[in-house]
Coordinates of C-alpha atoms in Angstrom, one line a residue:
M1 CA 189.6 88.6 14.0
K2 CA 186.2 88.9 12.3
R3 CA 185.1 85.6 13.9
Q4 CA 186.1 86.9 17.3
I5 CA 184.1 90.0 16.8
R6 CA 181.0 88.0 15.7
T7 CA 181.4 85.7 18.7
L8 CA 181.7 88.7 21.0
A9 CA 178.6 90.3 19.5
F10 CA 176.7 87.0 19.9
F11 CA 177.4 86.8 23.6
T12 CA 176.7 90.5 24.1
L13 CA 173.3 89.9 22.6
I14 CA 172.7 87.0 24.9
I15 CA 173.7 89.2 27.9
V16 CA 171.5 92.0 26.8
C17 CA 168.5 89.7 26.2
G18 CA 169.0 88.3 29.6
F19 CA 168.3 91.7 31.0
S20 CA 165.8 93.0 28.6
C21 CA 164.4 90.6 26.0
N22 CA 162.2 88.8 28.5
T23 CA 161.5 91.9 30.6
A24 CA 158.1 93.6 30.4
T25 CA 158.1 97.3 29.9
P26 CA 156.3 99.2 32.7
G27 CA 153.6 101.6 31.7
D28 CA 153.5 105.3 32.1
L29 CA 152.4 106.0 35.7
S30 CA 150.5 109.1 34.6
K31 CA 148.4 106.9 32.3
N32 CA 147.6 104.2 34.8
S33 CA 143.9 103.5 35.4
I34 CA 143.7 104.5 39.0
I35 CA 140.2 104.9 40.5
P36 CA 139.5 107.3 42.2
R37 CA 141.8 109.5 40.1
P38 CA 144.5 111.0 42.3
V39 CA 145.0 114.7 42.8
S40 CA 148.4 114.6 41.2
V41 CA 150.5 112.0 39.3
T42 CA 153.9 112.7 37.7
A43 CA 155.6 109.9 35.7
A44 CA 159.3 109.2 35.7
A45 CA 161.4 107.1 33.2
E46 CA 162.2 104.3 35.7
S47 CA 160.4 101.5 37.4
F48 CA 160.5 99.4 40.6
R49 CA 160.9 95.6 40.3
L50 CA 159.1 93.6 42.9
T51 CA 161.0 90.4 43.6
G52 CA 161.3 87.7 46.2
K53 CA 164.0 89.8 47.9
T54 CA 161.8 92.8 48.4
I55 CA 161.1 93.7 52.0
I56 CA 158.4 96.0 53.3
Y57 CA 159.7 98.2 56.1
V58 CA 158.0 100.4 58.7
Q59 CA 159.4 102.4 61.5
P60 CA 159.7 100.9 65.0
G61 CA 156.7 101.3 67.3
Q62 CA 154.2 102.1 64.6
E63 CA 151.7 99.3 65.0
D64 CA 149.2 100.9 62.7
S65 CA 151.8 101.2 60.0
K66 CA 152.8 97.6 60.5
A67 CA 149.2 96.5 60.2
V68 CA 148.9 98.3 56.8
A69 CA 152.3 96.9 55.7
Q70 CA 151.1 93.4 56.5
F71 CA 147.9 94.0 54.7
L72 CA 149.9 94.9 51.6
A73 CA 152.1 91.8 52.0
D74 CA 149.0 89.6 52.3
R75 CA 147.6 91.1 49.1
L76 CA 150.8 90.7 47.1
N77 CA 151.9 87.2 48.2
P78 CA 149.2 85.0 46.7
A79 CA 149.7 86.1 43.1
T80 CA 153.4 86.7 43.2
G81 CA 154.3 83.7 45.3
M82 CA 157.0 85.7 47.0
N83 CA 156.2 85.5 50.7
L84 CA 157.1 89.1 51.2
Q85 CA 158.1 90.0 54.8
V86 CA 157.4 93.1 57.0
K87 CA 160.3 94.4 59.1
E88 CA 161.2 97.5 61.1
T89 CA 163.9 100.1 60.7
M90 CA 164.5 103.6 61.9
N91 CA 166.5 104.6 58.8
D92 CA 166.0 104.5 55.1
P93 CA 166.3 100.7 54.3
G94 CA 167.8 101.4 50.8
R95 CA 167.4 99.6 47.4
G96 CA 164.8 97.0 46.7
T97 CA 162.5 98.0 49.5
I98 CA 159.0 99.4 50.2
F99 CA 159.3 101.9 53.0
I100 CA 156.0 102.9 54.7
V101 CA 156.4 106.0 56.9
M102 CA 153.9 107.8 59.1
N103 CA 154.4 111.2 60.5
E104 CA 152.4 114.4 60.9
E105 CA 154.7 116.9 59.1
N106 CA 152.5 117.6 56.1
P107 CA 149.1 119.1 57.1
S108 CA 148.0 119.5 53.4
L109 CA 147.6 115.7 53.3
G110 CA 145.0 115.7 56.1
L111 CA 143.8 112.6 57.8
E112 CA 143.5 110.4 54.6
G113 CA 146.0 111.8 52.2
Y114 CA 149.4 110.3 51.2
D115 CA 152.5 110.9 49.1
M116 CA 154.1 108.1 47.2
K117 CA 157.4 108.0 45.3
I118 CA 158.3 105.1 43.0
S119 CA 161.9 104.8 41.7
N120 CA 164.1 102.0 40.5
K121 CA 165.5 101.9 44.0
Q122 CA 162.5 102.0 46.3
I123 CA 158.8 102.7 46.8
R124 CA 158.3 105.2 49.6
I125 CA 154.9 105.9 51.1
L126 CA 154.3 108.8 53.5
A127 CA 151.1 109.8 55.3
N128 CA 150.1 111.7 58.4
K129 CA 147.7 108.9 59.6
P130 CA 147.2 105.2 59.1
A131 CA 144.2 105.8 56.8
G132 CA 146.4 107.6 54.3
L133 CA 148.9 104.7 54.3
F134 CA 146.1 102.3 53.7
Y135 CA 144.7 104.3 50.8
A136 CA 148.2 104.6 49.3
V137 CA 148.4 100.8 49.4
Q138 CA 145.1 100.6 47.4
T139 CA 146.6 102.9 44.8
L140 CA 149.8 100.8 44.6
L141 CA 147.8 97.6 44.1
Q142 CA 145.9 99.2 41.2
I143 CA 149.2 100.2 39.5
L144 CA 150.1 96.6 39.4
P145 CA 148.6 94.4 36.6
A146 CA 145.1 93.0 37.2
K147 CA 146.5 89.5 37.8
I148 CA 147.7 90.7 41.2
E149 CA 144.1 90.0 42.3
S150 CA 144.6 86.3 41.6
G151 CA 144.5 83.8 44.5
T152 CA 147.1 81.6 42.8
V153 CA 150.6 82.3 41.6
E154 CA 150.9 84.2 38.3
E155 CA 153.9 84.7 36.1
G156 CA 155.9 87.9 36.5
P157 CA 157.8 90.1 36.1
W158 CA 156.2 92.5 38.5
L159 CA 157.2 96.0 37.4
I160 CA 155.7 99.1 38.9
P161 CA 156.1 102.3 36.8
G162 CA 158.1 105.1 38.4
G163 CA 156.9 108.6 39.4
T164 CA 155.2 110.5 42.2
I165 CA 151.6 110.6 43.5
R166 CA 150.1 113.1 45.8
D167 CA 146.6 112.3 46.8
Y168 CA 143.9 113.2 49.3
P169 CA 140.0 113.1 49.3
D170 CA 137.7 115.9 48.4
Y171 CA 135.0 114.8 50.8
A172 CA 135.4 113.4 54.3
Y173 CA 132.4 111.1 54.0
R174 CA 132.4 108.5 51.2
G175 CA 129.9 105.8 51.8
M176 CA 127.6 103.0 50.8
M177 CA 124.4 101.8 52.3
L178 CA 123.3 98.1 52.4
D179 CA 119.7 97.2 53.3
V180 CA 119.9 93.9 55.2
A181 CA 116.3 94.2 56.4
R182 CA 114.3 93.5 53.2
H183 CA 116.6 90.6 52.4
F184 CA 119.2 89.4 54.9
F185 CA 122.9 89.0 54.0
N186 CA 125.2 87.2 56.4
S187 CA 128.4 88.5 57.9
D188 CA 130.7 86.9 55.4
E189 CA 128.7 88.5 52.5
V190 CA 128.9 91.9 54.2
K191 CA 132.7 91.4 54.7
T192 CA 133.1 90.7 51.0
L193 CA 131.3 93.9 50.2
I194 CA 133.6 95.8 52.7
D195 CA 136.7 94.5 50.9
L196 CA 135.3 95.7 47.6
M197 CA 134.5 99.1 49.1
A198 CA 138.0 99.4 50.6
R199 CA 139.6 98.9 47.1
Y200 CA 138.0 102.3 46.1
K201 CA 138.8 104.2 49.3
L202 CA 135.2 104.4 50.6
N203 CA 135.1 104.9 54.4
Q204 CA 131.5 104.5 55.6
L205 CA 129.2 101.5 55.5
H206 CA 125.6 102.3 56.5
L207 CA 123.7 99.2 57.5
H208 CA 119.9 99.4 57.3
L209 CA 119.3 97.0 60.2
A210 CA 115.6 97.1 60.8
D211 CA 112.5 97.7 58.7
D212 CA 108.9 96.4 58.2
Q213 CA 110.2 93.0 56.9
G214 CA 112.9 92.2 59.4
W215 CA 114.9 93.0 62.5
R216 CA 118.6 92.0 61.9
I217 CA 120.6 92.9 65.1
E218 CA 120.4 91.0 68.4
I219 CA 119.2 93.3 71.2
K220 CA 119.6 91.3 74.4
S221 CA 117.1 93.4 76.4
W222 CA 114.4 92.8 73.8
P223 CA 115.2 89.3 72.5
N224 CA 111.9 88.8 70.5
L225 CA 113.1 91.4 68.0
T226 CA 115.2 88.8 66.3
V227 CA 113.5 85.6 67.5
H228 CA 110.2 86.7 65.9
G229 CA 110.9 90.0 64.0
G230 CA 114.0 88.6 62.3
S231 CA 112.5 85.3 61.2
T232 CA 111.4 86.3 57.7
Q233 CA 112.1 88.6 54.8
V234 CA 110.6 89.9 51.5
G235 CA 108.9 87.0 49.8
G236 CA 108.6 85.0 53.0
G237 CA 112.1 83.5 53.1
P238 CA 113.7 82.5 56.4
G239 CA 115.3 85.8 57.2
G240 CA 118.1 85.9 59.7
F241 CA 120.0 88.3 62.0
Y242 CA 123.4 89.1 63.4
T243 CA 124.3 88.1 66.9
Q244 CA 126.1 90.8 68.8
E245 CA 129.3 88.9 68.3
E246 CA 128.8 88.7 64.6
Y247 CA 128.0 92.4 64.4
A248 CA 131.1 93.2 66.4
S249 CA 133.2 91.1 64.0
I250 CA 131.8 93.1 61.0
V251 CA 132.6 96.4 62.8
K252 CA 136.2 95.2 63.5
Y253 CA 136.7 93.9 60.0
A254 CA 135.5 97.2 58.6
Q255 CA 137.6 99.2 61.1
N256 CA 140.7 97.3 59.9
R257 CA 140.0 98.6 56.4
F258 CA 139.3 102.2 57.7
I259 CA 135.6 101.9 57.1
A260 CA 133.2 103.0 59.9
I261 CA 129.9 101.2 60.4
I262 CA 126.8 103.3 60.8
P263 CA 123.9 101.3 62.1
E264 CA 120.3 102.4 61.2
I265 CA 117.2 101.6 63.1
D266 CA 114.4 103.2 61.1
M267 CA 111.7 104.9 63.1
P268 CA 108.9 105.8 63.8
G269 CA 107.8 104.3 60.4
H270 CA 109.3 101.2 58.8
T271 CA 108.9 99.5 62.1
N272 CA 106.5 96.5 61.5
A273 CA 109.1 93.9 62.5
A274 CA 109.4 95.5 66.0
L275 CA 105.6 96.0 66.2
A276 CA 105.1 92.4 65.4
S277 CA 107.6 91.4 68.1
Y278 CA 106.2 93.5 71.0
A279 CA 102.6 94.4 71.4
D280 CA 103.3 97.3 73.8
L281 CA 105.0 99.2 71.0
N282 CA 101.6 99.5 69.3
C283 CA 99.0 102.1 70.4
S284 CA 96.4 99.3 70.2
G285 CA 98.4 97.1 72.5
K286 CA 98.2 94.3 70.0
S287 CA 101.0 92.8 67.9
T288 CA 100.8 93.2 64.1
P289 CA 101.4 90.3 61.7
L290 CA 104.8 89.8 60.2
Y291 CA 105.1 91.4 56.8
T292 CA 106.9 90.1 53.7
G293 CA 105.7 92.5 51.0
T294 CA 107.4 95.7 49.8
D295 CA 104.9 98.5 50.5
V296 CA 106.0 101.4 52.6
G297 CA 104.5 104.0 55.0
F298 CA 101.9 101.9 56.8
S299 CA 103.6 101.3 60.2
T300 CA 104.5 103.5 63.2
L301 CA 105.7 103.2 66.7
C302 CA 103.3 104.5 69.3
T303 CA 104.8 107.9 69.9
S304 CA 102.7 108.7 73.0
K305 CA 103.8 105.7 75.1
E306 CA 106.8 105.9 77.4
I307 CA 107.6 102.2 76.7
T308 CA 108.4 103.3 73.2
Y309 CA 111.2 105.6 74.4
Q310 CA 112.5 103.0 76.9
F311 CA 112.6 100.6 73.9
I312 CA 114.6 103.1 71.8
S313 CA 117.0 103.8 74.7
D314 CA 117.7 100.2 75.2
V315 CA 118.3 99.5 71.5
F316 CA 120.6 102.5 71.1
R317 CA 122.5 101.7 74.3
E318 CA 123.3 98.3 73.1
L319 CA 124.1 99.4 69.6
A320 CA 126.3 102.3 70.9
G321 CA 128.3 99.8 72.9
L322 CA 129.0 97.7 69.8
T323 CA 129.7 100.6 67.4
P324 CA 132.8 102.8 67.9
G325 CA 131.8 105.2 65.1
S326 CA 130.2 108.6 65.7
Y327 CA 126.7 108.1 64.3
I328 CA 123.5 106.2 64.9
H329 CA 121.0 106.6 62.0
I330 CA 117.4 106.9 63.1
G331 CA 115.8 106.7 59.7
G332 CA 112.8 109.0 59.9
D333 CA 111.6 108.6 56.3
E334 CA 108.2 107.7 54.9
S335 CA 106.4 107.7 58.2
H336 CA 103.1 108.4 56.4
V337 CA 100.7 107.3 59.2
T338 CA 102.5 109.3 61.9
K339 CA 100.8 112.6 62.3
M340 CA 103.2 115.5 62.0
E341 CA 102.2 116.8 65.4
D342 CA 103.5 113.5 66.8
Y343 CA 106.4 113.0 64.4
I344 CA 108.2 116.3 65.3
P345 CA 108.4 115.8 69.1
F346 CA 109.3 112.2 68.5
I347 CA 112.3 113.0 66.3
N348 CA 113.3 115.7 68.8
R349 CA 113.3 113.3 71.7
V350 CA 115.0 110.5 69.8
Q351 CA 117.9 112.9 69.0
E352 CA 118.3 113.4 72.7
I353 CA 118.3 109.6 73.3
V354 CA 121.1 109.3 70.7
E355 CA 123.1 112.0 72.5
M356 CA 122.7 110.3 75.8
Q357 CA 124.6 107.3 74.3
G358 CA 127.5 109.5 73.3
K359 CA 126.6 109.5 69.6
K360 CA 125.4 111.9 67.0
T361 CA 122.2 111.6 65.0
M362 CA 121.9 110.8 61.4
G363 CA 118.6 110.6 59.5
W364 CA 116.9 110.8 56.1
D365 CA 116.0 114.3 55.0
D366 CA 112.5 113.9 56.3
I367 CA 113.8 114.7 59.8
A368 CA 114.4 118.3 58.8
A369 CA 110.8 118.9 59.8
A370 CA 111.9 118.6 63.4
T371 CA 114.4 120.8 65.4
L372 CA 117.8 119.4 64.5
K373 CA 120.4 119.3 67.2
P374 CA 124.0 120.6 66.5
G375 CA 126.0 117.9 64.8
T376 CA 123.0 116.0 63.3
L377 CA 123.6 114.8 59.8
T378 CA 120.8 114.9 57.3
Q379 CA 120.8 112.4 54.4
H380 CA 119.2 113.9 51.3
W381 CA 117.4 111.3 49.1
A382 CA 114.3 113.0 47.7
R383 CA 113.0 116.4 48.6
I384 CA 115.1 119.4 47.9
E385 CA 113.0 121.5 50.4
N386 CA 114.0 119.1 53.2
A387 CA 117.7 119.6 52.4
K388 CA 117.3 123.3 52.5
K389 CA 115.4 123.1 55.8
A390 CA 118.3 121.1 57.2
I391 CA 121.1 123.5 56.2
A392 CA 118.9 126.4 57.4
Q393 CA 119.2 124.8 60.9
G394 CA 123.0 124.5 60.5
A395 CA 123.0 120.8 59.7
R396 CA 125.3 119.3 57.1
L397 CA 124.2 117.0 54.3
I398 CA 125.1 113.5 53.0
L399 CA 123.9 113.4 49.4
S400 CA 122.2 110.2 48.2
P401 CA 119.9 111.5 45.5
A402 CA 117.6 108.6 44.5
S403 CA 117.8 109.5 40.8
K404 CA 121.6 109.4 40.8
A405 CA 122.8 107.3 43.7
Y406 CA 120.3 104.6 44.4
L407 CA 122.0 101.3 43.5
D408 CA 118.7 99.4 43.4
M409 CA 117.6 101.3 40.3
K410 CA 117.9 99.4 37.0
Y411 CA 120.6 100.3 34.6
N412 CA 118.1 100.5 31.7
S413 CA 114.9 98.9 30.5
T414 CA 116.7 95.7 29.4
T415 CA 118.1 94.8 32.9
T416 CA 115.7 92.6 34.9
L417 CA 117.1 93.1 38.4
G418 CA 116.1 96.3 40.3
L419 CA 113.4 98.9 40.4
K420 CA 112.8 102.0 38.3
W421 CA 110.6 104.4 40.4
A422 CA 113.5 106.9 40.6
G423 CA 114.5 106.4 36.9
Y424 CA 117.2 104.3 35.2
I425 CA 120.7 104.8 36.4
E426 CA 123.3 103.8 33.8
V427 CA 127.0 104.0 34.6
D428 CA 127.3 107.4 33.0
T429 CA 124.3 108.8 34.9
A430 CA 125.8 107.5 38.1
Y431 CA 129.1 109.3 37.5
T432 CA 128.1 112.6 35.8
W433 CA 126.8 114.7 38.7
N434 CA 128.4 117.2 40.9
P435 CA 127.5 117.3 44.6
E436 CA 128.3 121.1 44.7
T437 CA 125.7 121.9 42.0
L438 CA 123.1 119.3 42.7
I439 CA 120.8 121.4 44.9
P440 CA 120.3 125.1 44.2
G441 CA 121.3 127.1 47.3
V442 CA 123.3 124.3 48.8
S443 CA 127.1 125.0 48.6
R444 CA 130.2 122.9 49.2
K445 CA 130.5 123.9 52.8
D446 CA 127.0 122.4 53.5
I447 CA 128.0 118.9 52.2
L448 CA 130.0 116.4 54.3
G449 CA 130.0 113.8 51.5
I450 CA 128.0 111.3 49.4
E451 CA 126.5 107.8 49.9
A452 CA 125.3 105.3 47.3
A453 CA 122.4 103.3 48.7
L454 CA 121.4 99.7 47.8
W455 CA 117.9 98.8 48.9
S456 CA 117.2 95.1 48.7
E457 CA 113.6 94.5 47.7
T458 CA 114.8 92.7 44.6
V459 CA 118.3 91.8 45.7
T460 CA 118.6 88.4 47.3
N461 CA 122.3 87.2 47.2
L462 CA 125.9 88.3 46.9
D463 CA 125.9 87.8 43.1
E464 CA 123.0 90.2 42.7
I465 CA 124.6 92.7 45.1
E466 CA 127.7 92.7 42.9
F467 CA 125.6 93.1 39.7
M468 CA 123.8 96.2 41.1
V469 CA 127.0 97.7 42.7
F470 CA 129.5 97.1 39.9
P471 CA 130.5 99.0 37.8
R472 CA 128.7 102.0 39.4
L473 CA 130.4 102.0 42.8
P474 CA 133.9 103.0 41.6
G475 CA 132.3 106.1 40.0
Y476 CA 130.6 107.1 43.3
A477 CA 134.0 106.6 45.0
E478 CA 135.6 109.0 42.5
I479 CA 132.8 111.6 43.0
G480 CA 133.6 111.5 46.7
W481 CA 137.4 111.5 46.4
T482 CA 138.4 113.4 43.3
P483 CA 137.9 117.1 42.9
S484 CA 135.2 117.9 40.3
N485 CA 137.6 119.8 38.0
L486 CA 139.6 116.6 37.6
R487 CA 136.6 114.4 36.6
S488 CA 135.4 113.7 33.1
W489 CA 133.2 110.9 31.9
E490 CA 135.1 110.5 28.6
E491 CA 138.4 110.1 30.5
Y492 CA 136.9 108.0 33.3
K493 CA 135.2 105.5 31.2
V494 CA 138.6 104.5 29.7
R495 CA 139.9 103.8 33.2
L496 CA 136.8 102.0 34.2
A497 CA 137.1 99.7 31.1
D498 CA 140.6 98.7 32.4
H499 CA 139.1 97.8 35.7
G500 CA 136.9 95.2 34.0
K501 CA 140.0 93.0 34.1
R502 CA 140.2 93.4 37.8
F503 CA 136.5 92.7 38.2
E504 CA 137.1 89.5 36.3
A505 CA 140.1 88.5 38.3
L506 CA 138.1 89.0 41.5
G507 CA 135.2 87.0 40.2
I508 CA 132.8 90.0 40.5
N509 CA 129.5 89.5 38.7
F510 CA 129.4 93.0 37.1
Y511 CA 127.1 94.6 34.5
R512 CA 128.9 95.0 31.2
S513 CA 127.4 98.4 30.3
A514 CA 127.4 99.3 26.6
K515 CA 128.5 102.7 27.6
V516 CA 132.0 101.3 28.3
K517 CA 134.4 99.5 26.0
W518 CA 135.4 96.7 28.2

């Protein structure tokens, strides 16, 4: 009898171990290192097991939902080796499924918010709009172990801790700027950056397409802009440009990740590449030499010539046709050799040209000296008085303070890449500022969002972009997404440290700040 009992106990242990001894224990959902931090996370004592039998379901006729579901499957399949499928159903598909549902029954979630419930039975994602579903997917991927980022099959099990998440952004505009004029980055490099932005729920990519050193977008009505003006870059390298087809592919790629492209053609200053390409744009009637240095403020379009405004109309007409987003950025900064009596009517007229193309104007805060049209966005980077002038005219602000949000600034005195004219920006400096209190007299209602800007005087390739962007970019994303009362550097740096494993899995060349315990 005793022998029978011992035998029964032995087999019971084997059975129990079959279910538990080799099974990883899921973490506490409320302690997961999600960036940006969600508005609300509640943990539950259960978990969802992702297996080869898991099916991702959407409701019939929801093509946008289906695209998001397929995006999720494509991200899960390489590391899990599961070949997860997307199917349609009208009703709850039941146990072992991921159910992605879009309706407009919860106005508190807005255009980009979502609800997610994770149980041992199912993962259910609900949003009003496709963007909300997409951002829920980014959160779900972050809940999984960092090895989910692997391009080759990794060992499971794949357990997702249970609970509920409710999430929506604090600011509508959460962006990054990439300067492709000083140094040119090809379309594949830009798309890589778009993927990294999407992981942290950023929704705007501002491309600085033209400056003194290079013109980077094909304009068919003015072909010499790229043939000549795009032929070089800082330091005298070969330069480059996007054909209209390449630019359209960037726009579409970003659109599929719920990121809008904002094209910038800086003017009337920062225009030497155009002035070198077409003599008529100069008041002298003579072309300028190409420029490969890094000085600013020496160039200007001839604001008194009608050909200048025809040129701008043609450029914006072609750009508007390629860009579905709402804004065209006209620059307007550091035009030091343009007299103010010429600058103001120029900016006023250029805003009208933008409107004629069915777009709204965006410009650096210098444009606040002019009369801003309703809907014009002003991007604060330097002068507080300009920001105040802009809001006094009813404009809203995008905040890109150089001393806090310029990604081309060095981390500290020991880092060789980058500049330091606006000061060093360590990871904590990049994170510990509040848009609502940055500028005295500027309130929350005046601010549409924030943007981190990467100028490329010293940045020449994708590895260098990654080094300057990471690990600062996730912090900017959290400033834009997470309410200020939920943000704390001491708590955030712990989550950021966990993301170091993801950076490694993705092969990101990131700066290992001593401020963070990686």
